[in-house]
Coordinates of C-alpha atoms in Angstrom, one line a residue:
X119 CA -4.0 12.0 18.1
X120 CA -2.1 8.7 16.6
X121 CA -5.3 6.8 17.7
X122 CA -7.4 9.1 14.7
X123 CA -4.5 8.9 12.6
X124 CA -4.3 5.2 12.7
X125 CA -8.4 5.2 12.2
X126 CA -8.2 7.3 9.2
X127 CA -6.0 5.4 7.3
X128 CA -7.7 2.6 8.2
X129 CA -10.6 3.7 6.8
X130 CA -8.7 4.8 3.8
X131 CA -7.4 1.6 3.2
X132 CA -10.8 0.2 2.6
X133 CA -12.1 3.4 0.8
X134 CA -9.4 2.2 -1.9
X135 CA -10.2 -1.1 -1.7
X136 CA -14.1 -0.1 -2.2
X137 CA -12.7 2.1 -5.5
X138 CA -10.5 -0.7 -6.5
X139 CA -7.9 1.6 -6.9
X140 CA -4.0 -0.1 -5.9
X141 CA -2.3 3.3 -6.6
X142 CA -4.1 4.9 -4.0
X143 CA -4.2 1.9 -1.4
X144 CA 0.0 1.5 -2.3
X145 CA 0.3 5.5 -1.6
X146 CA -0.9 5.0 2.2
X147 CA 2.5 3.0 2.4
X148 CA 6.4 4.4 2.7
X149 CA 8.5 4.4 -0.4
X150 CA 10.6 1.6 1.1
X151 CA 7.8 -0.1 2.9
X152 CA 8.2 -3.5 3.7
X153 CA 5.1 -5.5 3.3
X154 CA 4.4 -9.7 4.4
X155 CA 1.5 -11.2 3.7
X156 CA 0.5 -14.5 4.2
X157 CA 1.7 -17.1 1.6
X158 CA 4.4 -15.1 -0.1
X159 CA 7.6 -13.3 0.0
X160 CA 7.9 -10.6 1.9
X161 CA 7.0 -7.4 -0.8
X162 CA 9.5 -4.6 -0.8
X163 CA 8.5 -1.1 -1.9
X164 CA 6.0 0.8 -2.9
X165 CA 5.7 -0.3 -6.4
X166 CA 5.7 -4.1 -5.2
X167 CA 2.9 -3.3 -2.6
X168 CA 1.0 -1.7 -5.9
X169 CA 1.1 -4.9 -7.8
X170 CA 0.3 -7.0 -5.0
X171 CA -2.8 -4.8 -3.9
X172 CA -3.6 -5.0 -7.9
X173 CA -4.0 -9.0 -7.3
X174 CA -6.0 -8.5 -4.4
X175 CA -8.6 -6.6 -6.2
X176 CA -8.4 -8.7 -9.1
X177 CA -9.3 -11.9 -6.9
X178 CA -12.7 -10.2 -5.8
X179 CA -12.1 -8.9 -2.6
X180 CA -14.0 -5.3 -2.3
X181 CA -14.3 -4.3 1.1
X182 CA -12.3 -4.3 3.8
X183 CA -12.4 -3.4 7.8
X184 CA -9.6 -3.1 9.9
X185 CA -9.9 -2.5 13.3
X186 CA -7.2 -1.5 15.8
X187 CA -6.9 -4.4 18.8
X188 CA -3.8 -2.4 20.3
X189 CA -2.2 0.6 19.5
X190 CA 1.3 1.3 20.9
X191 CA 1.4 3.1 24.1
X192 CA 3.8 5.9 23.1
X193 CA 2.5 6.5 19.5
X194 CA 1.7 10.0 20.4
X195 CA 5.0 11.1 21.6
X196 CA 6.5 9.9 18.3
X197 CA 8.7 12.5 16.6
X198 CA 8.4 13.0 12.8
X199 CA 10.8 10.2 11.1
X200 CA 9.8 8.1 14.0
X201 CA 7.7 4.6 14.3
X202 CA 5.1 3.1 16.7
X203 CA 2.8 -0.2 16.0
X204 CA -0.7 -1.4 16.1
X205 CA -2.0 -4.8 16.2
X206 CA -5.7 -5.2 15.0
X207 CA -7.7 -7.5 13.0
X208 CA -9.3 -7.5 9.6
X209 CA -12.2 -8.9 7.5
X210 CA -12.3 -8.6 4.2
X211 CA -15.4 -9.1 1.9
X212 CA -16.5 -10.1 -1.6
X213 CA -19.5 -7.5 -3.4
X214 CA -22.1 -9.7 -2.0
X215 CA -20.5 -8.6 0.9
X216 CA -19.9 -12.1 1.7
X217 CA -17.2 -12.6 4.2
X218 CA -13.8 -13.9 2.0
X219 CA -11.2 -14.1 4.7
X220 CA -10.7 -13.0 8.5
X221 CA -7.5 -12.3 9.9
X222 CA -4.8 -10.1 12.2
X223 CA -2.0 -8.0 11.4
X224 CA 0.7 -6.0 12.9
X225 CA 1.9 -2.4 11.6
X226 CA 4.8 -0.3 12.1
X227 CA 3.9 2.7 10.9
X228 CA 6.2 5.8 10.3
X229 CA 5.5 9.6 11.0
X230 CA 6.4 11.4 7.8
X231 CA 5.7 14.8 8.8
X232 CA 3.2 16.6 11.7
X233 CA 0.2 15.1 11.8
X234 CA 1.0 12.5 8.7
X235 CA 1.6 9.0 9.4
X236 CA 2.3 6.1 6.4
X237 CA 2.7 2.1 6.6
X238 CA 6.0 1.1 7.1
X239 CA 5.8 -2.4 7.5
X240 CA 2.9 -4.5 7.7
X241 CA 2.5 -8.4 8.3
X242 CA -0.8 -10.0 7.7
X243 CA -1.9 -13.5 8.4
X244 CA -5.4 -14.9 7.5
X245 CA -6.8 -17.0 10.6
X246 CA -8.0 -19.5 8.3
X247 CA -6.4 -22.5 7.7

């Protein structure tokens, strides 16, 4: 079950990137998420996440595919209010659908209700120098 949850929202997060839409990408994430990206402060919030995501649209990115590496053994016995992680790897693209960076990232993510999951924290690093 937390493996198709994770999947979903995976493939949400690139659905919003695909509509360019930073509202809907920041609303995949917890109110108090906790967000650190390569290169700059760690982001804190919702709202921060939005403007950040906003930037990352802006600089031509428009696709995205995340793909789950590792997904933590006991996601599925996590209660509601409770966390479990995924590690995976990511590839986002310009709309040439040339390839504009390739990296990895770690989630926490944080069951908000039956069957609901949100990012709760989520560090990403490119692997390109």
């Amino acid at each position: 079950m937390a493996a198709s949850l994770v999947n979903e929202a995976n493939e949400k997060w690139g659905q919003m990137i695909r509509d360019k839409n930073a509202k809907g990408l920041a609303a995949l994430y917890t109110e108090d998420t906790q967000v650190l990206p390569t290169g700059s402060p760690p982001l804190i919030g919702r709202a921060a996440f939005e403007k950040f995501a906003e930037g990352v649209i802006a600089s031509g990115i428009s696709n995205a595919k995340l793909l789950t590496a590792l997904l933590d053994p006991t996601a599925d016995s996590v209660p509601v209010g409770g966390t479990f992680w995924e590690r995976g790897n990511y590839t986002f693209y310009n709309d040439t659908g040339a390839v504009m960076d390739v990296g990895k990232f770690v989630v926490i993510w944080k069951k908000v209700a039956p069957g609901n999951i949100q990012l709760y924290i989520d560090i990403f690093n490119s692997n390109n120098a």
